[in-house]
Coordinates of C-alpha atoms in Angstrom, one line a residue:
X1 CA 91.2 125.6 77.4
X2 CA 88.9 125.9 80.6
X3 CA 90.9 126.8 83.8
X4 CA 90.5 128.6 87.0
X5 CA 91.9 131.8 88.9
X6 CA 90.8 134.6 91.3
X7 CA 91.1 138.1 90.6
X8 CA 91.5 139.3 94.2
X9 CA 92.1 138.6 97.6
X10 CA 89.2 138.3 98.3
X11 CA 86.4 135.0 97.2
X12 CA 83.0 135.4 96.9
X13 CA 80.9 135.4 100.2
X14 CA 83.4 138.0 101.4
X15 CA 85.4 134.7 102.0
X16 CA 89.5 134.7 102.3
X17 CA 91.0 132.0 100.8
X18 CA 92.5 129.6 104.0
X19 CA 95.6 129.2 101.3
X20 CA 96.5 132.5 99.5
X21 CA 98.7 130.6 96.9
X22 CA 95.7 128.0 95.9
X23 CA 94.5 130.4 92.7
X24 CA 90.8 129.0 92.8
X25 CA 87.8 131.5 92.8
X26 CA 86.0 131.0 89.5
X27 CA 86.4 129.3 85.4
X28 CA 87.7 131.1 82.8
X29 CA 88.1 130.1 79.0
X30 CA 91.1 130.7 76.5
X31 CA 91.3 129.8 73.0
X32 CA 94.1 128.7 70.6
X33 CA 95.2 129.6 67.1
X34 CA 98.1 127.5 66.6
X35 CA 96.9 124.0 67.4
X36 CA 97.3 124.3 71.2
X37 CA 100.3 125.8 71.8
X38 CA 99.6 128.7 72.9
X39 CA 96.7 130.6 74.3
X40 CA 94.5 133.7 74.3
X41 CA 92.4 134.5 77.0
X42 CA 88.6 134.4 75.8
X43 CA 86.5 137.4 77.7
X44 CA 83.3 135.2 79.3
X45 CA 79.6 136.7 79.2
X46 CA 80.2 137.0 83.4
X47 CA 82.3 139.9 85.0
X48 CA 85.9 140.6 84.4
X49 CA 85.3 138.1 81.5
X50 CA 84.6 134.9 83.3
X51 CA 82.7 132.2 82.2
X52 CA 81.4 130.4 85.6
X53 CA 81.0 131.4 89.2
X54 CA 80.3 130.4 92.1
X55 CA 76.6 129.9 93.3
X56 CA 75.0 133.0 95.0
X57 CA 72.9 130.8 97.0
X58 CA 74.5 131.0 100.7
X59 CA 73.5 127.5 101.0
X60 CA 75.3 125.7 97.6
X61 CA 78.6 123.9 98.6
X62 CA 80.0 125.8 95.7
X63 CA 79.0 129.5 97.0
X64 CA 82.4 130.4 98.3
X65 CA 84.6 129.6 95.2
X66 CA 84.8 126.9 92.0
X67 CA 87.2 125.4 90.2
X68 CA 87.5 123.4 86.8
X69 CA 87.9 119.8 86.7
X70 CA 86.7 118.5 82.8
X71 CA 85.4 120.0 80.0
X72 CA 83.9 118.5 77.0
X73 CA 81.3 118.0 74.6
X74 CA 79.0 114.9 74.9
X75 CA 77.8 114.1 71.1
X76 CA 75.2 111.5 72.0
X77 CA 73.7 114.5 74.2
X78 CA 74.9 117.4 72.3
X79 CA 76.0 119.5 75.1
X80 CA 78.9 120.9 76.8
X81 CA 79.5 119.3 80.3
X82 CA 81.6 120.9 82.5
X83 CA 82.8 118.9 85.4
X84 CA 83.8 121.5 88.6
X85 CA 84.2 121.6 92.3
X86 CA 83.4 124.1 94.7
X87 CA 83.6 125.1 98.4
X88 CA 81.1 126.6 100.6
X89 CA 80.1 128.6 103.6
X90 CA 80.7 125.4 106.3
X91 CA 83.7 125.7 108.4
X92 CA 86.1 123.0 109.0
X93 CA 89.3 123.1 110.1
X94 CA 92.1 122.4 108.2
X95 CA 94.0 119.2 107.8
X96 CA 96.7 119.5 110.3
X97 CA 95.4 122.7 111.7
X98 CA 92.4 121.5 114.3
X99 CA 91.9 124.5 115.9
X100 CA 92.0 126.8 112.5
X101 CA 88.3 126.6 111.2
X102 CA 87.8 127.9 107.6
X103 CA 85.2 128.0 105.0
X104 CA 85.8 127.1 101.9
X105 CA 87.3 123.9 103.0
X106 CA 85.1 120.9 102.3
X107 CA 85.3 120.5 98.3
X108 CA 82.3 118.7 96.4
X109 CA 82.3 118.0 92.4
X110 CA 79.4 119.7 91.0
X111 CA 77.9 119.6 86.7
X112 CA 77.2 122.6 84.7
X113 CA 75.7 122.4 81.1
X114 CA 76.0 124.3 77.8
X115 CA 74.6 123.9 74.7
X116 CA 77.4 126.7 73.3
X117 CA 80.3 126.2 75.6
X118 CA 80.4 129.7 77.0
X119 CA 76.7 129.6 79.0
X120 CA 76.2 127.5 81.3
X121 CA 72.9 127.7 81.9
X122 CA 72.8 124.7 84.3
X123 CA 74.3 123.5 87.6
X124 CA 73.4 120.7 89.9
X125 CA 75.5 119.2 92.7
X126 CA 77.5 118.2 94.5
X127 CA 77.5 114.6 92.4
X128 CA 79.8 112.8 94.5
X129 CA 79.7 113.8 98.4
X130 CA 82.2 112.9 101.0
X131 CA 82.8 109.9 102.8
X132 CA 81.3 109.7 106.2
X133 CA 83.0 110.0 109.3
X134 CA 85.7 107.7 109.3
X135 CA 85.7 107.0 105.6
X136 CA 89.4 108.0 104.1
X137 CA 87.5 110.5 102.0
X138 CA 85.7 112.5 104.9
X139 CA 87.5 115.5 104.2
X140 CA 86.6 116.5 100.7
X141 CA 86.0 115.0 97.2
X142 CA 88.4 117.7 94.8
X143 CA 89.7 117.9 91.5
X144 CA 86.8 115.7 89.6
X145 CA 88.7 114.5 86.2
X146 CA 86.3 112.3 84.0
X147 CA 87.2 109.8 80.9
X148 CA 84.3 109.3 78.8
X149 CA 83.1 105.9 77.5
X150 CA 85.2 105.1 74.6
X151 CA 82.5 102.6 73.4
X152 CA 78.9 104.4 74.7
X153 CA 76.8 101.4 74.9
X154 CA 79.2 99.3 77.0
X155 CA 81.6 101.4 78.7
X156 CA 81.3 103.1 81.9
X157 CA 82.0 106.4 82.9
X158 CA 85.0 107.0 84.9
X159 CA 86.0 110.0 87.7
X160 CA 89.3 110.2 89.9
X161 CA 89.3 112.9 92.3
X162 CA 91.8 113.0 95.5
X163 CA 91.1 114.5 99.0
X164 CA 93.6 115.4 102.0
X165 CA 93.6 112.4 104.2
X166 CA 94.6 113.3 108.2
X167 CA 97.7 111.3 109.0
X168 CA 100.7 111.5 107.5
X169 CA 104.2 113.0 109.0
X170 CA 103.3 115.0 112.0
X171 CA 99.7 114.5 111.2
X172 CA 100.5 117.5 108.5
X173 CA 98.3 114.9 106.6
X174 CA 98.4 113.0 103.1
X175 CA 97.1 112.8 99.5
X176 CA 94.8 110.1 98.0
X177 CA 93.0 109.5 94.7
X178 CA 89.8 107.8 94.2
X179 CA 87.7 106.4 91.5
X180 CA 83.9 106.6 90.8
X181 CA 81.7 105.2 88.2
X182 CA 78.7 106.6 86.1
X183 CA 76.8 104.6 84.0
X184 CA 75.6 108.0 82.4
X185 CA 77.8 111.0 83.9
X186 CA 75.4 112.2 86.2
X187 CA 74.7 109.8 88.6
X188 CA 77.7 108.4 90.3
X189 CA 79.1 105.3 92.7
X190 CA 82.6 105.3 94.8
X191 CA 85.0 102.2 93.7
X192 CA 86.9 103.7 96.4
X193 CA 90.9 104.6 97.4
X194 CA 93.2 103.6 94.2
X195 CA 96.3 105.4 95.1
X196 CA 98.0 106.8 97.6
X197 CA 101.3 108.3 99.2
X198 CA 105.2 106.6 99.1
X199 CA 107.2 105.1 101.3
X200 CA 108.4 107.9 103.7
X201 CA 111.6 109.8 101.7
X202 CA 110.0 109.1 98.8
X203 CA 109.3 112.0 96.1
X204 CA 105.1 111.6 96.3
X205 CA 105.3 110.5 100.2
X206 CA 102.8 113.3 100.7
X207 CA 100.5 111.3 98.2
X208 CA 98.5 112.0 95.1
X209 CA 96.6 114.8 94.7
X210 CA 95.5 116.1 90.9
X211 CA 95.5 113.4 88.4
X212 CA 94.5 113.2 84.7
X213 CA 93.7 109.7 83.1
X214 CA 94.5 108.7 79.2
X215 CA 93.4 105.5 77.6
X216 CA 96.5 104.5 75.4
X217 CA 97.0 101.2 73.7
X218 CA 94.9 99.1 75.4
X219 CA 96.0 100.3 78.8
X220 CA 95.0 103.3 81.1
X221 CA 97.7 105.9 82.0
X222 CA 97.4 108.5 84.9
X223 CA 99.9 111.0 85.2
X224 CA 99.4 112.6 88.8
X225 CA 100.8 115.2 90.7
X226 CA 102.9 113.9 94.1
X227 CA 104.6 115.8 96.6
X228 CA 106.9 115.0 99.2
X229 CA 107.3 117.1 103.7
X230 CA 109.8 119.6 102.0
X231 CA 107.0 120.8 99.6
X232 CA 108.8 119.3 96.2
X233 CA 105.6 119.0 94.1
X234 CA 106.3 116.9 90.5
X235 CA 104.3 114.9 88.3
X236 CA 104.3 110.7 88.4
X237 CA 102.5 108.2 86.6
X238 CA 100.5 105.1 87.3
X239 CA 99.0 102.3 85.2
X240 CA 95.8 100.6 84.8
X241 CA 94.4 97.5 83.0
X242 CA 90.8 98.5 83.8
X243 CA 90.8 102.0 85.1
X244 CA 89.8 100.8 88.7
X245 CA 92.7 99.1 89.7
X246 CA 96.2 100.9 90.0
X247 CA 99.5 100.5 90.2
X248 CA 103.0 103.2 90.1
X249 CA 105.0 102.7 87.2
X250 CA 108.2 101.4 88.1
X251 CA 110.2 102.0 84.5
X252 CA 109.5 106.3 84.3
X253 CA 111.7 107.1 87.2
X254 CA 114.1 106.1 89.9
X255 CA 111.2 105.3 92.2
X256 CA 108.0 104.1 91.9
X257 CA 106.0 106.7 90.0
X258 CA 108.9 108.8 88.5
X259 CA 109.0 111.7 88.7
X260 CA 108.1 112.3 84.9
X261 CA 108.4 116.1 85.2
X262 CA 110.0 118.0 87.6
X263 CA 110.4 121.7 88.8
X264 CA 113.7 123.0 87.4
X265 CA 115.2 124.0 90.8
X266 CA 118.1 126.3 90.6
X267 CA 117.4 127.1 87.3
X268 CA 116.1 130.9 86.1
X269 CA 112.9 129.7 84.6
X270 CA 109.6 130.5 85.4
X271 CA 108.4 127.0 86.7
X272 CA 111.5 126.8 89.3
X273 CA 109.4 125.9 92.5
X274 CA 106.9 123.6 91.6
X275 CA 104.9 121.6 88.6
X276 CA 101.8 119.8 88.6
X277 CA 98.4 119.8 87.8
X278 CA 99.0 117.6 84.6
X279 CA 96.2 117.2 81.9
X280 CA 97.1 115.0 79.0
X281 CA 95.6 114.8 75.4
X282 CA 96.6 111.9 73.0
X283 CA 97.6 113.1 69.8
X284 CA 96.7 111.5 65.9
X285 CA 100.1 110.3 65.6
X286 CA 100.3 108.6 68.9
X287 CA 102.4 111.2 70.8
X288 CA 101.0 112.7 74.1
X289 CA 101.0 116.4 75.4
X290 CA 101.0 117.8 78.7
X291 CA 99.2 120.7 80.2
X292 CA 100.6 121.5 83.4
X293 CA 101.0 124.0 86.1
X294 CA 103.7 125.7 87.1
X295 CA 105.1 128.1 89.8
X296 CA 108.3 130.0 89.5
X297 CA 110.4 132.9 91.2
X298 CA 112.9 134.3 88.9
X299 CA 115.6 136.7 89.4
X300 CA 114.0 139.8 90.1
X301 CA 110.2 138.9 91.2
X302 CA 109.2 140.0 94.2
X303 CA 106.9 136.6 94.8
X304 CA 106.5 133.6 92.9
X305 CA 104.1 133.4 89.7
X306 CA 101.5 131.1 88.5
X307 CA 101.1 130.0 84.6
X308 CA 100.6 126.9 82.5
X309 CA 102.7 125.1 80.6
X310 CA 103.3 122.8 78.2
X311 CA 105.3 119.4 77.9
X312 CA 105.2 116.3 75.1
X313 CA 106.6 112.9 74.7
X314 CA 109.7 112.0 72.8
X315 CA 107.5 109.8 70.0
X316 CA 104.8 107.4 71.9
X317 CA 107.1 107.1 74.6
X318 CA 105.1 108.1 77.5
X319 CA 107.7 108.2 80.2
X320 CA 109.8 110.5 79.2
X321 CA 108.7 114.0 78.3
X322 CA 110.8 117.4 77.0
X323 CA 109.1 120.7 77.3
X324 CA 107.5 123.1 74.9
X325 CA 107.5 126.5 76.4
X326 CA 110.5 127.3 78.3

């Protein structure tokens, strides 16, 4: 398991994160004994035991701080691709905030390679920039999640990533996902906006933001995370025919997109305030599993907490999902 986290207040540059709770900085690695269900951290060849950081070029967009999109190994190129994003030293300001100018701000995928898994020895970016002035993704290009070709000489790559749209109730702005295409995984084109926020009152009216995408008999299944103005963040799911085209499921939930997986508000558990995140692995006998973030004050904690956790499907049903790790 690749993920992300930051050890300080601080991210590198001498840069303080705009959002204190958003836990990216640099990619860390844990391994499993037990089939994946639970986790060791693995200590990295970088230090404190990381495995990737951010650029130390002042002039990379990923010099500030990194996160990790994908991970996996590519057997027709026998290497380890890691799929990331980063923020650098421009300033911006923050959707919503105009006058507050940050760096950090203006998120761009980037590629590192491995031939072990551990050393990337290779970074090149960003491969997907942002929209121009205008374009609905103008303000960043985050969160790159990439499904391989299931058939390598006729399938085509595929990337979702989301940015923070301006707009949205008292222009606090909105989530939206988009799609690009690769023929090879390096070199990418836009397909453009495939999913966006509710209708206002709606659970994901403040959009979609981090989404993972399954192929599953015959059909393509995104599980993404929406939120909603009173900062309710749960998890939702769409469906695809082709990948490109998408559409909210309307039988996981009482609205369109779920939720699927919800904090457990008012509860003493340790993912009480908000869950998302959501990757997904298909299993040999047709169940799914759920990687997921979650944030959680319990009685006692002087601030919320950050971990991951884990959820499956009752059988091949993929709406409706029971956790692992309470």
């Amino acid at each position: 398991m690749y993920y992300y986290g930051r050890g300080s207040d601080m991210w590198n540059m001498g840069v303080v994160p705009f959002n204190a709770a958003l836990p990216t900085g640099r990619i860390g690695l844990a391994l499993s004994n037990d089939g994946g269900l639970s986790f060791a951290r693995f200590k990295g060849p970088l230090p404190q035991g990381a495995l990737f950081d951010p650029s130390d070029d002042p002039t990379s967009f990923d010099c500030v701080h990194i996160a990790v999109g994908d991970v996996f190994f590519n057997a027709s190129l026998n290497q380890w691709l890691l799929y990331y994003f980063g923020g650098g030293l421009d300033e911006m300001p923050l959707v919503g905030f105009p006058d507050r100018l940050c760096k950090g701000v203006l998120l761009q995928p980037g590629l590192a390679i491995s031939d072990d898994g551990i050393h990337f020895h290779h970074r090149e970016g960003p491969i997907l920039t942002v929209g121009d002035a205008g374009c609905w993704d103008q303000n960043g290009v985050s969160w790159p999640r990439v499904l391989q070709p299931s058939n390598p000489h006729s399938d085509q790559w595929i990337m979702s990533y989301h940015t923070r749209e301006s707009g949205g109730m008292n222009n606090f702005g909105f989530f939206s996902a988009g799609i690009a295409v690769s023929a090879d995984g390096k070199v990418w084109e836009k397909k453009g906006k495939v999913l966006s926020c509710g209708e206002p009152g709606t659970w994901d009216e403040g959009g979609v933001s981090v989404r993972h995408i399954v192929r599953y008999n015959g059909k393509y299944l995104m599980f993404y995370e929406g939120s909603n103005y009173k900062f309710d963040f749960s998890i939702g799911l769409a469906t695809s025919d082709d990948g490109l085209s998408w559409v909210k499921d309307l039988e996981c939930g009482p609205e369109p997109g779920g939720p699927v997986l919800k904090a457990r508000k008012g509860e003493d558990v340790w993912d009480n305030v908000v869950v998302g995140t959501p990757y997904v692995i298909v299993l040999p006998d047709g169940s799914l599993r759920m990687y997921y973030l979650g944030v959680g004050k319990k009685e006692g904690d002087m601030a919320t907490q950050q971990g991951i956790g884990l959820a499956t499907s009752i059988g091949t049903d993929f709406r409706t999902w029971r956790r692992v790790c309470e």
